[in-house]
Coordinates of C-alpha atoms in Angstrom, one line a residue:
M1 CA 107.2 85.5 118.2
E2 CA 108.7 88.9 118.7
C3 CA 111.7 91.1 119.6
S4 CA 114.4 89.3 117.7
R5 CA 117.4 90.9 115.9
A6 CA 117.0 88.1 113.3
G7 CA 113.9 86.7 111.7
A8 CA 111.5 84.3 113.4
V9 CA 111.1 81.1 111.3
V10 CA 113.4 79.4 108.7
V11 CA 112.4 76.3 106.8
Q12 CA 115.0 74.5 104.7
G13 CA 114.1 71.5 102.7
G14 CA 111.5 69.0 103.9
A15 CA 107.8 68.7 102.9
G16 CA 104.5 69.7 104.4
V17 CA 105.6 72.2 107.1
E18 CA 102.7 74.4 108.1
I19 CA 103.0 77.7 110.0
A20 CA 99.5 78.7 111.0
G21 CA 97.7 81.2 113.2
C22 CA 101.0 82.9 114.4
T23 CA 101.7 86.5 115.2
I24 CA 105.2 87.6 114.2
R25 CA 106.2 91.2 115.0
N26 CA 109.2 93.4 115.9
V27 CA 111.9 91.3 114.3
G28 CA 115.1 92.5 112.7
S29 CA 115.0 90.6 109.4
T30 CA 112.6 88.6 107.2
A31 CA 109.9 87.2 109.4
I32 CA 109.4 83.8 107.7
D33 CA 112.0 82.4 105.4
V34 CA 111.0 79.3 103.3
Q35 CA 114.1 78.4 101.3
S36 CA 113.2 75.1 99.5
G37 CA 111.3 71.9 100.0
T38 CA 107.7 71.2 98.8
H39 CA 104.2 71.8 100.0
H40 CA 105.0 74.2 102.8
S41 CA 102.4 76.7 103.9
V42 CA 101.9 79.9 105.9
R43 CA 98.3 80.3 106.8
S44 CA 96.3 82.9 108.8
C45 CA 99.3 84.6 110.3
D46 CA 99.7 88.3 111.3
I47 CA 103.0 89.8 110.4
Y48 CA 103.9 93.4 111.1
E49 CA 106.6 95.8 112.2
V50 CA 109.4 93.8 110.6
A51 CA 112.7 95.3 109.4
A52 CA 112.8 93.4 106.1
A53 CA 110.4 91.2 104.1
G54 CA 107.4 89.5 105.6
I55 CA 107.8 86.1 103.9
N56 CA 110.4 84.7 101.6
L57 CA 108.8 81.8 99.7
Q58 CA 111.1 79.8 97.4
G59 CA 110.4 76.4 96.0
G60 CA 110.5 74.3 92.8
D61 CA 113.0 73.7 90.1
R62 CA 113.1 76.1 87.2
T63 CA 115.3 73.8 85.1
T64 CA 112.7 71.1 85.0
L65 CA 109.7 73.3 85.9
T66 CA 109.0 71.0 88.9
R67 CA 106.5 72.8 91.1
G68 CA 107.2 73.7 94.7
E69 CA 103.5 73.9 95.7
H70 CA 104.1 76.3 98.6
A71 CA 101.3 78.6 99.7
V72 CA 100.7 81.8 101.6
E73 CA 97.0 82.0 102.5
N74 CA 94.8 84.3 104.6
C75 CA 97.6 86.3 106.0
H76 CA 97.6 90.0 107.2
I77 CA 101.0 91.5 106.4
H78 CA 101.6 95.2 107.0
H79 CA 104.2 97.8 108.1
F80 CA 107.1 95.7 106.7
A81 CA 110.4 96.9 105.3
R82 CA 110.7 99.3 108.2
V83 CA 114.6 99.4 108.1
Q84 CA 115.5 97.9 104.7
K85 CA 113.2 100.1 102.7
T86 CA 113.5 98.6 99.2
Y87 CA 113.1 95.2 97.6
R88 CA 111.8 93.8 100.9
P89 CA 108.1 93.0 100.0
A90 CA 105.4 91.4 102.0
V91 CA 106.1 88.2 100.1
N92 CA 109.1 87.5 98.0
L93 CA 108.0 84.7 95.6
G94 CA 110.4 82.5 93.7
G95 CA 110.9 79.2 92.0
V96 CA 108.0 77.4 90.3
G97 CA 104.4 76.7 91.0
N98 CA 103.7 78.6 94.3
R99 CA 100.6 80.5 95.4
I100 CA 99.6 83.6 97.4
S101 CA 95.8 83.9 98.1
N102 CA 93.3 85.7 100.3
C103 CA 95.9 88.0 101.9
Y104 CA 95.6 91.6 103.0
I105 CA 98.8 93.6 102.4
H106 CA 99.2 97.3 103.2
D107 CA 101.4 100.1 104.4
A108 CA 104.8 99.7 102.8
P109 CA 107.6 102.0 101.5
H110 CA 108.2 100.0 98.3
Q111 CA 106.8 96.7 96.8
G112 CA 103.9 94.6 97.9
I113 CA 105.0 91.4 96.2
G114 CA 108.2 90.7 94.4
Y115 CA 108.4 87.6 92.2
G116 CA 110.6 85.6 90.0
G117 CA 110.2 82.2 88.3
N118 CA 107.3 80.4 86.7
D119 CA 103.7 79.3 87.1
H120 CA 102.9 81.2 90.2
V121 CA 99.4 82.3 91.2
I122 CA 98.5 85.5 93.1
E123 CA 94.7 85.6 93.8
Y124 CA 92.0 87.1 95.9
C125 CA 94.4 89.5 97.7
E126 CA 93.8 93.1 98.7
F127 CA 96.5 95.8 98.5
T128 CA 96.5 99.4 99.6
R129 CA 99.0 102.1 100.7
I130 CA 101.9 100.5 99.0
A131 CA 104.9 102.5 97.5
Q132 CA 104.5 105.2 100.1
E133 CA 108.1 106.3 99.9
T134 CA 109.2 105.2 96.4
G135 CA 108.3 105.9 92.8
D136 CA 108.9 103.9 89.6
V137 CA 107.8 100.8 91.5
G138 CA 105.1 98.1 91.4
V139 CA 102.8 96.7 93.9
I140 CA 103.5 93.4 92.1
Y141 CA 107.0 93.6 90.5
S142 CA 109.6 91.6 88.7
A143 CA 112.6 92.4 86.5
M144 CA 115.4 91.3 84.3
D145 CA 114.5 87.8 83.1
W146 CA 112.3 87.1 80.0
T147 CA 112.0 83.4 81.1
Y148 CA 109.6 84.2 83.9
M149 CA 106.4 82.9 82.3
G150 CA 103.1 81.2 83.1
L151 CA 102.0 83.7 85.8
I152 CA 98.4 84.2 86.8
F153 CA 97.3 87.3 88.8
R154 CA 93.6 87.1 89.3
Y155 CA 90.7 88.5 91.3
N156 CA 92.8 90.9 93.4
Y157 CA 91.8 94.4 94.6
F158 CA 94.3 97.2 94.4
H159 CA 93.1 100.6 95.8
R160 CA 94.4 104.0 97.0
I161 CA 98.0 103.4 95.8
H162 CA 100.1 106.4 94.9
G163 CA 103.9 106.6 94.8
P164 CA 105.9 109.9 95.0
G165 CA 107.7 111.6 92.1
N166 CA 106.8 111.9 88.4
L167 CA 106.3 108.2 87.8
G168 CA 104.4 107.1 90.9
C169 CA 103.4 103.5 91.2
F170 CA 102.8 101.1 88.3
T171 CA 100.5 98.7 90.1
V172 CA 101.4 95.5 88.2
Y173 CA 104.8 96.1 86.8
P174 CA 106.8 93.4 84.8
D175 CA 110.0 95.2 84.1
L176 CA 112.8 94.7 81.6
P177 CA 111.8 92.3 79.9
C178 CA 109.5 90.1 82.0
G179 CA 106.2 88.8 80.6
G180 CA 104.0 85.8 80.5
I181 CA 101.2 87.2 82.7
H182 CA 97.5 86.5 82.6
L183 CA 95.9 89.5 84.4
L184 CA 92.3 88.3 85.0
G185 CA 89.4 89.8 86.9
N186 CA 91.3 92.3 89.0
V187 CA 89.9 95.6 90.3
F188 CA 92.1 98.8 90.2
Y189 CA 90.6 101.7 92.0
D190 CA 92.3 105.1 92.7
V191 CA 95.8 104.1 91.6
D192 CA 98.5 106.0 89.6
Q193 CA 98.5 103.4 86.8
G194 CA 97.1 99.9 86.5
F195 CA 99.7 97.9 84.4
L196 CA 103.0 98.6 82.7
T197 CA 105.1 96.1 80.8
N198 CA 108.5 97.5 80.1
S199 CA 109.3 95.5 76.9
G200 CA 107.7 92.2 78.0
R201 CA 105.8 89.7 75.9
A202 CA 102.9 87.2 76.1
M203 CA 100.5 89.4 78.2
D204 CA 96.8 88.7 78.5
I205 CA 94.7 91.4 80.1
D206 CA 91.2 90.0 80.5
N207 CA 88.0 91.3 82.2
N208 CA 89.7 93.7 84.7
I209 CA 88.1 96.9 86.1
F210 CA 90.1 100.2 86.1
L211 CA 88.4 103.1 88.0
R212 CA 89.9 106.5 88.9
C213 CA 93.0 105.4 87.3
P214 CA 94.7 108.0 85.1
R215 CA 96.2 105.3 82.8
A216 CA 94.8 101.8 82.8
F217 CA 97.7 100.0 81.0
R218 CA 100.7 100.8 78.9
F219 CA 103.0 98.7 76.7
N220 CA 106.4 100.1 76.5

């Protein structure tokens, strides 16, 4: 799917929709937009040269903490946010109980993954060359809501990530006052800084590796 002024796929409601093995490129908005429903998945897709975000993945009810059970798996997402430069990540993750796994995400001006909500998992992903045009940014980033809790970021590989300016890129960055993260078994290699919490709470940093990283983690 290619050469559209809008995005390529929109899923509203329903259950069990699978988007698999697709190439989506050269579109003028977010490539795949999953707005609600349950148990939808995006698997083994190549998404690149898109004007905005790669995938918007929203599902679950935060009032009741009912899980959406959406998944993005084994996708290659790169050269996104080509026109809308900021807050248009490879995956915009929201709601409750959704998962990103085994994805390769690279070459972006701002974020790799933006998230909000509860009980999400980001695992076994590789990130490089994020934040190429912006500083004071995170590869994985959220802000402004202390009720975002129950998040697991595990076994990911972050490497060769450097943002411009004095602040650069804080690789995992729960901002003002987000918390509730278990950071487990990740590898940070050649990055500006591994982890910054800007007044968050309930953080567990367990069994990670920080190498060629001027500052491993900071609690503000």
